[in-house]
Amino acid sequence: MSGFFSKISPANRRRILISVLVCLWPMVIGLLAGWRFPDQVPIHFDFQGTPDNWMSKSAFFYGFPWFFVGMDAFVLVLTFREEKNRPGNPVLESVLMWLVPLIEGIAIGGCMLFALYPHFQIERFITGALGLLMLVLGNLAPKARQNGTFGFRNAYTLSSRKVWAKVNRLAGYLLCLNGVMFLAGTFFAQQLGIVVTALLVVDMVLTIGLWMYSKNLYQQPGMR
């Protein structure tokens, strides 16, 4: 195990440890204010914001966070263990350091707010937060060098720096556009479920389009 972590610098080990420990923040809330929450906390909702799955309060505060701890550790160790896996942009690497804790904050924080305030529109809170996250990541995508963690990655983009640059520049624009549409749906759509479903279908089509675009670029002379 020591050999596995030996490729991670001491500074990055500390950064990983801090990020992972932050994922345990719900435990602090459970200890200090757990008495304010119902015995069953909603953890899943439909597109109308109606809860359809619950978790016991103890599991929510003291078990659920460990899922995010594991996910965060996996992503960060994968990112920082090998130089080739790193995005090569300090700002982007800092974003990746806090990406899982941020997702956890959106997910668990939204559930907490709904548990305390049942009229809280969690469906719009989640959608709006995802839209903002897409805007941030979309702006950073074109700045990432070839890596195995972040960006539009397939055999063509990872085999050619030129293809990587062009495809991820376009992917960044599309991700920003998607974020804007998510935000627009959050504030203006009456039937949020229909809007989100339509946008997810559009995302699938765009992903296929980016894959075809990367393949076409890779086959062009001078792109390898």
Coordinates of C-alpha atoms in Angstrom, one line a residue:
M1 CA 0.0 0.0 0.0
S2 CA 2.9 2.4 0.8
G3 CA 4.2 1.8 -2.8
F4 CA 0.8 2.7 -4.2
F5 CA 0.8 6.1 -2.5
S6 CA 4.5 6.7 -3.0
K7 CA 3.8 8.3 -6.4
I8 CA 1.7 11.0 -4.7
S9 CA 3.6 14.0 -3.4
P10 CA 3.3 14.8 0.4
A11 CA 1.6 18.1 -0.5
N12 CA -1.0 16.3 -2.6
R13 CA -1.5 13.7 0.1
R14 CA -2.4 16.5 2.5
R15 CA -4.8 18.0 0.0
I16 CA -6.5 14.6 -0.5
L17 CA -6.8 14.1 3.2
I18 CA -8.3 17.5 3.7
S19 CA -10.8 17.0 0.9
V20 CA -11.8 13.6 2.3
L21 CA -12.3 14.9 5.8
V22 CA -14.5 17.7 4.6
C23 CA -16.9 15.0 3.2
L24 CA -17.6 14.0 6.9
W25 CA -19.3 17.4 7.6
P26 CA -22.8 15.8 7.9
M27 CA -21.6 14.0 11.0
V28 CA -21.0 17.3 12.7
I29 CA -24.5 18.4 11.8
G30 CA -25.8 15.2 13.2
L31 CA -24.0 15.6 16.5
L32 CA -25.0 19.3 16.9
A33 CA -28.5 19.5 15.4
G34 CA -29.6 15.9 14.7
W35 CA -32.4 16.3 17.2
R36 CA -34.1 18.7 14.8
F37 CA -34.5 16.2 12.0
P38 CA -37.3 13.5 11.6
D39 CA -36.4 9.9 12.3
Q40 CA -36.7 9.2 8.5
V41 CA -34.9 11.6 6.2
P42 CA -35.9 11.8 2.5
I43 CA -33.0 11.0 0.2
H44 CA -34.6 10.7 -3.2
F45 CA -37.3 12.8 -5.0
D46 CA -39.3 12.8 -8.2
F47 CA -39.2 15.7 -10.7
Q48 CA -42.0 17.4 -8.8
G49 CA -39.9 17.4 -5.6
T50 CA -42.0 14.7 -3.9
P51 CA -39.8 12.3 -1.8
D52 CA -40.0 8.6 -2.8
N53 CA -37.3 7.1 -0.7
W54 CA -36.1 7.6 2.9
M55 CA -33.2 6.7 5.1
S56 CA -33.0 6.5 8.9
K57 CA -31.6 9.6 10.6
S58 CA -28.6 7.7 12.0
A59 CA -27.7 6.2 8.6
F60 CA -28.1 9.5 6.9
F61 CA -25.8 11.4 9.2
Y62 CA -23.2 8.7 10.1
G63 CA -23.3 6.3 7.2
F64 CA -24.2 8.2 4.0
P65 CA -21.2 10.5 4.1
W66 CA -18.8 7.5 3.9
F67 CA -20.1 6.9 0.3
F68 CA -18.8 10.3 -0.6
V69 CA -15.6 9.8 1.3
G70 CA -14.9 6.7 -0.8
M71 CA -15.8 8.4 -4.1
D72 CA -13.7 11.4 -3.3
A73 CA -10.6 9.3 -2.3
F74 CA -11.0 7.2 -5.4
V75 CA -11.2 10.2 -7.8
L76 CA -8.3 12.1 -6.1
V77 CA -5.9 9.2 -5.8
L78 CA -6.6 8.4 -9.5
T79 CA -6.0 12.0 -10.4
F80 CA -2.8 12.6 -8.5
R81 CA -1.1 9.2 -8.5
E82 CA 0.1 9.4 -12.1
E83 CA 1.3 12.5 -13.8
K84 CA -0.4 11.6 -17.0
N85 CA -3.8 11.5 -15.2
R86 CA -3.5 15.1 -14.1
P87 CA -5.3 17.9 -16.0
G88 CA -2.2 20.1 -15.9
N89 CA -4.1 23.2 -14.8
P90 CA -3.8 24.4 -11.2
V91 CA -7.3 25.9 -11.1
L92 CA -8.9 22.8 -12.6
E93 CA -7.0 20.5 -10.2
S94 CA -8.3 22.7 -7.3
V95 CA -11.8 22.3 -8.7
L96 CA -11.4 18.5 -8.8
M97 CA -10.2 18.6 -5.2
W98 CA -13.5 20.0 -4.1
L99 CA -15.8 18.5 -6.8
V100 CA -17.1 15.5 -4.7
P101 CA -17.5 17.6 -1.5
L102 CA -19.5 20.1 -3.5
I103 CA -21.7 17.4 -5.0
E104 CA -22.2 16.0 -1.5
G105 CA -23.1 19.5 -0.2
I106 CA -25.7 19.8 -3.0
A107 CA -27.2 16.3 -2.4
I108 CA -27.1 16.0 1.4
G109 CA -27.6 19.7 2.0
G110 CA -30.7 19.7 -0.2
C111 CA -32.1 16.7 1.7
M112 CA -31.5 18.4 5.0
L113 CA -33.2 21.6 3.9
F114 CA -36.2 19.6 2.7
A115 CA -36.4 17.6 5.9
L116 CA -36.5 20.9 7.9
Y117 CA -38.6 22.9 5.5
P118 CA -41.0 20.6 3.5
H119 CA -42.0 23.5 1.2
F120 CA -38.4 23.8 0.0
Q121 CA -38.2 23.3 -3.8
I122 CA -35.4 20.8 -3.8
E123 CA -35.9 19.9 -7.4
R124 CA -35.2 23.4 -8.5
F125 CA -32.3 23.7 -6.0
I126 CA -30.6 20.6 -7.4
T127 CA -31.2 21.6 -11.1
G128 CA -29.9 25.1 -10.5
A129 CA -26.8 23.9 -8.7
L130 CA -26.1 21.4 -11.5
G131 CA -26.4 24.3 -14.0
L132 CA -23.9 26.4 -12.2
L133 CA -21.5 23.4 -11.9
M134 CA -21.8 22.8 -15.6
L135 CA -20.9 26.5 -16.3
V136 CA -17.8 26.2 -14.1
L137 CA -16.6 22.9 -15.6
G138 CA -17.5 24.1 -19.2
N139 CA -15.2 27.1 -18.7
L140 CA -12.4 24.9 -17.5
A141 CA -12.6 22.0 -20.0
P142 CA -10.7 23.8 -22.8
K143 CA -7.8 24.5 -20.4
A144 CA -7.1 20.9 -19.5
R145 CA -4.3 19.1 -21.1
Q146 CA -4.6 15.4 -22.1
N147 CA -5.4 13.4 -18.9
G148 CA -7.3 10.4 -17.8
T149 CA -9.5 12.1 -15.3
F150 CA -11.2 15.2 -16.7
G151 CA -12.5 16.1 -20.1
F152 CA -13.9 14.4 -23.2
R153 CA -11.8 11.2 -23.2
N154 CA -11.8 8.5 -25.8
A155 CA -9.3 6.7 -27.9
Y156 CA -9.1 9.6 -30.4
T157 CA -8.7 12.5 -28.0
L158 CA -6.2 10.6 -25.9
S159 CA -4.1 9.7 -28.9
S160 CA -3.8 13.2 -30.4
R161 CA -3.2 16.5 -28.6
K162 CA -4.7 18.4 -31.5
V163 CA -7.9 16.3 -31.4
W164 CA -8.0 16.7 -27.7
A165 CA -7.8 20.5 -27.8
K166 CA -10.4 20.9 -30.5
V167 CA -12.9 18.4 -29.1
N168 CA -12.6 19.7 -25.5
R169 CA -12.9 23.3 -26.6
L170 CA -16.2 22.4 -28.3
A171 CA -17.2 20.2 -25.3
G172 CA -16.6 23.2 -23.0
Y173 CA -18.9 25.5 -25.1
L174 CA -21.6 22.8 -25.1
L175 CA -21.3 22.2 -21.4
C176 CA -21.7 25.9 -20.7
L177 CA -24.7 26.1 -23.0
N178 CA -26.2 23.1 -21.2
G179 CA -25.6 24.9 -17.9
V180 CA -27.5 27.9 -19.1
M181 CA -30.4 25.8 -20.2
F182 CA -30.5 24.0 -16.9
L183 CA -30.6 27.4 -15.1
A184 CA -33.3 28.7 -17.5
G185 CA -35.4 25.6 -16.7
T186 CA -34.9 26.1 -13.0
F187 CA -36.3 29.6 -13.0
F188 CA -38.8 29.6 -15.8
A189 CA -40.1 26.0 -16.5
Q190 CA -43.4 25.0 -15.1
Q191 CA -42.9 21.3 -15.9
L192 CA -39.3 20.9 -14.7
G193 CA -39.3 17.1 -15.2
I194 CA -40.0 17.5 -18.9
V195 CA -37.3 20.1 -19.3
V196 CA -34.7 18.0 -17.5
T197 CA -35.6 14.8 -19.4
A198 CA -35.4 16.7 -22.7
L199 CA -32.0 18.2 -21.8
L200 CA -30.7 14.7 -20.8
V201 CA -31.7 13.4 -24.2
V202 CA -30.0 16.3 -25.9
D203 CA -26.8 15.5 -23.8
M204 CA -26.8 12.0 -25.1
V205 CA -27.1 13.2 -28.7
L206 CA -24.3 15.8 -28.1
T207 CA -22.0 13.1 -26.6
I208 CA -22.5 10.9 -29.6
G209 CA -21.8 13.9 -31.8
L210 CA -18.6 14.7 -30.0
W211 CA -17.5 11.1 -30.3
M212 CA -18.1 11.3 -34.1
Y213 CA -16.4 14.7 -34.3
S214 CA -13.3 13.3 -32.5
K215 CA -13.2 10.3 -34.9
N216 CA -13.5 12.5 -38.0
L217 CA -10.7 14.9 -36.7
Y218 CA -8.4 12.0 -35.9
Q219 CA -8.8 10.6 -39.5
Q220 CA -7.8 13.9 -41.0
P221 CA -4.1 14.4 -42.2
G222 CA -1.9 16.1 -39.7
M223 CA -4.1 15.6 -36.7
R224 CA -2.2 12.7 -35.1

